Coordinates of N, CA and C in Angstrom, one line a residue:
Q1 N -2.7 -52.0 -75.4 CA -2.8 -51.9 -74.2 C -1.5 -51.4 -73.5
V2 N -1.5 -50.8 -72.4 CA -0.3 -50.3 -71.9 C 0.5 -51.6 -71.4
Q3 N 1.8 -51.5 -71.6 CA 2.6 -52.6 -71.2 C 4.0 -52.0 -70.7
L4 N 4.3 -52.4 -69.5 CA 5.6 -52.1 -68.8 C 6.4 -53.2 -68.5
V5 N 7.6 -53.5 -69.0 CA 8.3 -54.5 -68.8 C 9.8 -54.3 -68.2
E6 N 10.0 -54.6 -67.0 CA 11.3 -54.3 -66.3 C 12.2 -55.4 -66.5
S7 N 13.6 -55.1 -66.5 CA 14.6 -56.0 -66.6 C 15.8 -55.4 -65.9
G8 N 16.9 -56.4 -65.7 CA 18.1 -55.8 -65.2 C 18.4 -56.2 -63.6
G9 N 17.4 -56.7 -62.9 CA 17.4 -57.1 -61.6 C 18.6 -58.3 -61.5
G10 N 19.0 -58.5 -60.2 CA 19.7 -59.6 -60.0 C 20.2 -59.6 -58.5
L11 N 21.3 -60.4 -58.1 CA 22.1 -60.5 -57.1 C 23.3 -59.6 -57.2
V12 N 23.6 -58.7 -56.3 CA 24.7 -57.9 -56.4 C 25.3 -57.8 -54.8
Q13 N 26.5 -57.6 -54.6 CA 27.1 -57.5 -53.4 C 27.0 -56.0 -52.9
P14 N 27.0 -55.7 -51.6 CA 26.9 -54.4 -51.1 C 27.9 -53.6 -51.7
G15 N 27.7 -52.4 -52.0 CA 28.7 -51.6 -52.8 C 28.6 -51.6 -54.3
G16 N 27.9 -52.6 -54.8 CA 27.9 -52.8 -56.2 C 26.9 -51.9 -56.9
S17 N 26.8 -52.1 -58.3 CA 25.8 -51.4 -59.0 C 24.9 -52.3 -59.9
L18 N 23.7 -51.9 -60.3 CA 22.9 -52.4 -61.3 C 22.2 -51.3 -61.9
R19 N 21.7 -51.7 -63.2 CA 21.0 -50.8 -64.0 C 19.8 -51.5 -64.4
L20 N 18.5 -50.9 -64.0 CA 17.3 -51.5 -64.2 C 16.8 -50.8 -65.5
S21 N 16.0 -51.5 -66.3 CA 15.2 -50.9 -67.5 C 14.0 -51.2 -67.6
C22 N 13.0 -50.3 -68.2 CA 11.7 -50.6 -68.4 C 11.3 -50.3 -69.8
A23 N 10.8 -51.2 -70.4 CA 10.4 -51.0 -71.8 C 8.9 -50.7 -71.8
A24 N 8.5 -49.7 -72.3 CA 7.0 -49.2 -72.2 C 6.5 -49.2 -73.8
S25 N 5.1 -49.6 -73.7 CA 4.5 -49.7 -75.1 C 3.1 -49.4 -74.8
G26 N 2.2 -49.2 -75.8 CA 0.9 -49.1 -75.8 C 0.3 -47.6 -75.3
F27 N 1.1 -46.8 -75.2 CA 0.8 -45.3 -74.8 C 1.9 -44.5 -75.4
S28 N 1.5 -43.0 -75.3 CA 2.3 -42.0 -75.6 C 3.4 -41.8 -74.5
F29 N 4.6 -42.5 -74.7 CA 5.5 -42.6 -73.5 C 6.1 -41.2 -73.3
S30 N 6.4 -40.6 -74.2 CA 7.2 -39.2 -74.1 C 6.3 -38.2 -73.5
S31 N 4.8 -38.4 -73.4 CA 4.1 -37.4 -72.8 C 3.7 -37.6 -71.4
H32 N 4.2 -38.7 -70.6 CA 4.0 -38.9 -69.3 C 5.0 -39.0 -68.4
P33 N 4.9 -38.5 -67.2 CA 6.0 -38.7 -66.2 C 5.9 -40.2 -65.9
M34 N 7.1 -40.6 -65.4 CA 7.1 -42.1 -65.0 C 7.8 -42.3 -63.4
S35 N 7.6 -43.4 -62.9 CA 8.1 -43.5 -61.5 C 8.7 -45.0 -61.5
W36 N 9.6 -45.0 -60.5 CA 10.1 -46.4 -59.9 C 9.6 -46.5 -58.5
V37 N 9.1 -47.6 -58.3 CA 8.7 -47.9 -57.0 C 9.1 -49.3 -56.5
R38 N 9.4 -49.5 -55.3 CA 10.0 -50.9 -55.0 C 9.2 -51.3 -53.6
Q39 N 9.3 -52.6 -53.4 CA 8.7 -53.3 -52.2 C 9.5 -54.3 -51.7
A40 N 10.0 -54.1 -50.7 CA 10.9 -55.1 -49.8 C 10.0 -56.0 -49.4
P41 N 10.6 -57.2 -49.0 CA 9.9 -58.4 -48.4 C 9.2 -58.0 -47.2
G42 N 8.0 -58.4 -47.1 CA 7.0 -58.0 -46.0 C 6.8 -56.6 -45.8
K43 N 7.1 -55.9 -46.6 CA 6.9 -54.3 -46.3 C 5.9 -53.8 -47.5
G44 N 5.5 -52.6 -47.3 CA 4.8 -51.9 -48.2 C 5.4 -51.3 -49.5
L45 N 4.8 -50.7 -50.3 CA 5.2 -49.9 -51.6 C 6.1 -48.7 -51.0
E46 N 7.2 -48.6 -51.6 CA 8.0 -47.4 -51.1 C 8.3 -46.7 -52.7
W47 N 8.0 -45.5 -52.7 CA 8.2 -44.6 -53.9 C 9.7 -44.4 -53.9
V48 N 10.3 -44.6 -55.1 CA 11.9 -44.3 -55.3 C 12.3 -43.1 -55.9
S49 N 11.6 -43.0 -57.3 CA 12.0 -41.7 -58.0 C 11.0 -41.4 -59.1
N50 N 10.8 -40.3 -59.4 CA 10.0 -39.9 -60.6 C 10.8 -39.1 -61.5
I51 N 10.4 -39.0 -62.8 CA 10.9 -38.3 -64.0 C 9.8 -37.7 -64.7
N52 N 10.1 -36.4 -65.2 CA 8.9 -35.9 -65.8 C 9.0 -36.3 -67.3
S53 N 8.1 -35.8 -68.1 CA 7.9 -36.4 -69.5 C 9.0 -36.2 -70.3
G54 N 9.8 -35.0 -70.1 CA 10.8 -34.6 -71.1 C 12.2 -35.2 -70.4
G55 N 12.3 -35.6 -69.2 CA 13.4 -36.1 -68.5 C 14.3 -35.1 -67.9
G56 N 13.8 -33.9 -67.9 CA 14.7 -32.9 -67.3 C 14.4 -32.5 -65.9
T57 N 13.4 -33.0 -65.3 CA 13.1 -32.9 -64.0 C 13.0 -34.2 -63.3
T58 N 13.8 -34.4 -62.2 CA 13.9 -35.7 -61.6 C 13.6 -35.6 -59.9
Y59 N 13.1 -36.5 -59.3 CA 12.8 -36.4 -57.8 C 13.3 -37.9 -57.2
Y60 N 13.8 -37.9 -55.9 CA 14.3 -39.0 -55.3 C 13.8 -39.2 -53.8
A61 N 13.5 -40.4 -53.5 CA 13.5 -40.6 -52.1 C 14.8 -40.2 -51.4
D62 N 14.7 -39.8 -50.2 CA 15.8 -39.5 -49.5 C 16.8 -40.8 -49.3
S63 N 16.1 -41.9 -49.1 CA 16.9 -43.2 -49.1 C 17.9 -43.6 -50.2
V64 N 17.5 -43.1 -51.3 CA 18.4 -43.3 -52.4 C 19.1 -42.1 -53.1
K65 N 18.6 -41.0 -52.6 CA 19.4 -39.9 -53.3 C 20.9 -39.7 -53.3
G66 N 21.4 -39.4 -54.2 CA 22.9 -39.4 -54.4 C 23.6 -40.8 -54.7
R67 N 22.6 -41.8 -54.8 CA 23.0 -43.2 -55.2 C 22.2 -43.8 -56.6
F68 N 21.0 -43.2 -56.6 CA 20.3 -43.7 -57.8 C 20.2 -42.5 -58.7
T69 N 20.0 -43.0 -60.1 CA 19.7 -42.0 -61.1 C 18.6 -42.5 -62.0
I70 N 17.6 -41.8 -62.1 CA 16.5 -42.1 -63.0 C 16.7 -41.4 -64.4
S71 N 16.5 -41.9 -65.5 CA 16.4 -41.5 -66.7 C 15.6 -42.1 -67.7
R72 N 15.4 -41.4 -69.0 CA 14.6 -42.0 -69.8 C 15.0 -41.5 -71.4
D73 N 14.7 -42.5 -72.2 CA 15.0 -42.4 -73.7 C 13.6 -42.4 -74.3
N74 N 13.1 -41.3 -74.7 CA 11.8 -41.1 -75.3 C 11.9 -41.7 -76.8
A75 N 12.9 -41.6 -77.4 CA 13.0 -42.2 -78.7 C 12.8 -43.7 -78.7
K76 N 13.3 -44.3 -77.5 CA 13.3 -45.8 -77.4 C 12.2 -46.3 -76.5
N77 N 11.4 -45.3 -75.9 CA 10.4 -45.7 -75.0 C 11.1 -46.4 -73.9
T78 N 11.8 -46.1 -73.3 CA 12.5 -46.7 -72.2 C 12.9 -45.9 -71.0
L79 N 12.6 -46.4 -69.9 CA 13.0 -45.8 -68.6 C 14.0 -46.6 -67.8
S80 N 14.9 -46.0 -67.1 CA 16.1 -46.7 -66.6 C 16.2 -46.1 -65.2
L81 N 16.9 -46.9 -64.4 CA 17.2 -46.7 -63.1 C 18.7 -47.2 -62.8
Q82 N 19.7 -46.3 -62.8 CA 21.2 -46.6 -62.4 C 21.4 -46.6 -60.9
M83 N 21.6 -47.7 -60.4 CA 21.7 -47.8 -58.9 C 23.2 -48.3 -58.5
N84 N 23.8 -47.2 -57.7 CA 25.1 -47.4 -57.3 C 25.3 -47.5 -55.8
S85 N 26.3 -48.0 -55.3 CA 26.5 -48.1 -53.8 C 25.2 -48.8 -53.3
L86 N 25.2 -49.8 -53.6 CA 23.8 -50.5 -53.2 C 24.1 -51.0 -51.9
K87 N 23.0 -51.0 -51.0 CA 23.0 -51.5 -49.6 C 22.1 -52.7 -49.4
P88 N 22.1 -53.4 -48.4 CA 21.4 -54.7 -48.3 C 19.8 -54.1 -48.1
E89 N 19.5 -52.9 -47.6 CA 18.3 -52.4 -47.2 C 17.7 -52.0 -48.8
D90 N 18.4 -52.1 -49.9 CA 17.9 -51.8 -51.2 C 17.1 -53.0 -51.7
T91 N 17.4 -54.1 -51.1 CA 16.6 -55.4 -51.7 C 15.2 -55.3 -51.5
A92 N 14.6 -55.5 -52.8 CA 13.1 -55.3 -53.1 C 12.9 -55.7 -54.5
V93 N 11.8 -55.9 -54.8 CA 11.1 -55.9 -56.2 C 10.9 -54.5 -56.6
Y94 N 11.6 -54.3 -57.7 CA 11.4 -52.8 -58.2 C 10.5 -52.7 -59.4
Y95 N 9.5 -51.8 -59.5 CA 8.5 -51.7 -60.3 C 8.7 -50.3 -61.1
C96 N 8.4 -50.4 -62.3 CA 8.3 -49.3 -63.3 C 6.8 -49.0 -63.3
A97 N 6.2 -47.7 -63.2 CA 4.9 -47.4 -63.0 C 4.5 -46.1 -63.6
L98 N 3.2 -46.3 -64.3 CA 2.7 -45.2 -64.9 C 1.5 -44.5 -64.1
A99 N 1.3 -43.3 -63.9 CA 0.2 -42.7 -63.3 C -0.2 -43.4 -61.9
A100 N 0.7 -43.9 -61.3 CA 0.4 -44.8 -60.1 C 0.7 -44.2 -58.7
C101 N 1.2 -42.9 -58.8 CA 1.6 -42.3 -57.4 C 1.0 -40.9 -57.6
S102 N 0.8 -40.5 -56.2 CA 0.1 -39.1 -56.0 C 1.2 -38.6 -55.1
G103 N 2.0 -37.8 -55.6 CA 3.2 -37.3 -54.8 C 4.2 -38.5 -54.5
Y104 N 4.3 -38.8 -53.1 CA 5.2 -40.0 -52.6 C 4.3 -41.3 -52.5
V105 N 3.0 -41.0 -52.5 CA 2.1 -42.1 -52.3 C 1.6 -43.0 -53.6
C106 N 2.1 -44.4 -53.5 CA 1.8 -45.1 -54.7 C 0.8 -46.2 -54.4
S107 N 0.1 -46.6 -55.4 CA -0.7 -47.8 -55.2 C -1.1 -48.6 -56.2
K108 N -1.1 -49.8 -55.9 CA -1.3 -50.8 -57.1 C -2.6 -50.9 -57.6
S109 N -3.6 -50.1 -57.2 CA -5.0 -50.1 -57.6 C -4.9 -48.8 -58.6
R110 N -3.8 -48.1 -58.8 CA -3.9 -46.9 -59.7 C -3.0 -47.1 -60.8
G111 N -3.3 -46.7 -61.8 CA -2.4 -46.4 -62.9 C -2.0 -48.0 -63.4
Y112 N -0.8 -47.9 -64.1 CA -0.2 -49.1 -64.6 C 1.0 -49.6 -64.1
W113 N 1.4 -50.8 -63.8 CA 2.6 -51.3 -63.4 C 3.2 -52.5 -64.2
G114 N 4.6 -52.6 -64.1 CA 5.2 -53.8 -64.7 C 5.0 -54.8 -63.7
Q115 N 5.5 -56.1 -64.2 CA 5.7 -57.3 -63.3 C 6.6 -57.1 -62.2
G116 N 7.6 -56.3 -62.3 CA 8.6 -56.0 -61.4 C 10.0 -56.9 -61.6
T117 N 11.1 -56.4 -60.9 CA 12.2 -57.2 -61.2 C 13.0 -57.1 -59.8
Q118 N 13.5 -58.4 -59.4 CA 13.9 -58.5 -58.0 C 15.4 -57.8 -58.1
V119 N 15.7 -57.1 -57.1 CA 17.0 -56.7 -56.8 C 17.4 -57.3 -55.4
T120 N 18.5 -58.0 -55.2 CA 19.0 -58.5 -54.0 C 20.4 -58.2 -53.8
V121 N 20.6 -57.4 -52.6 CA 21.9 -57.0 -52.2 C 22.4 -57.7 -51.1
S122 N 23.5 -58.6 -51.2 CA 23.8 -59.5 -50.1 C 25.2 -59.9 -50.4
S123 N 25.9 -60.1 -49.4 CA 27.3 -60.7 -49.6 C 27.3 -62.3 -49.6

């Protein structure tokens, strides 16, 4: 079955960097677009970024554009999110998701989700 396992979260100071990874299995990873979605404490889901199946086309939310970079390694079935210049408002649980978003709208009742990894940006 489909499995998505995120890693790489943690506590970082404002201005710092983190790299999140998502190990995918149970489906043809190289054939599917993938997404990163986050959920801040007490708030709803926020779409962060998409990448097409080949990795050549990417999309970002305005809130992270220029600071975050999504990428994928289809040989290793791995999705990544490089996060630079982190801000306190980036604090959230970050999810790797498959077929869970329609445009910029994502739902936990759709597709497949990992368990999430906590990112906390604080001094």
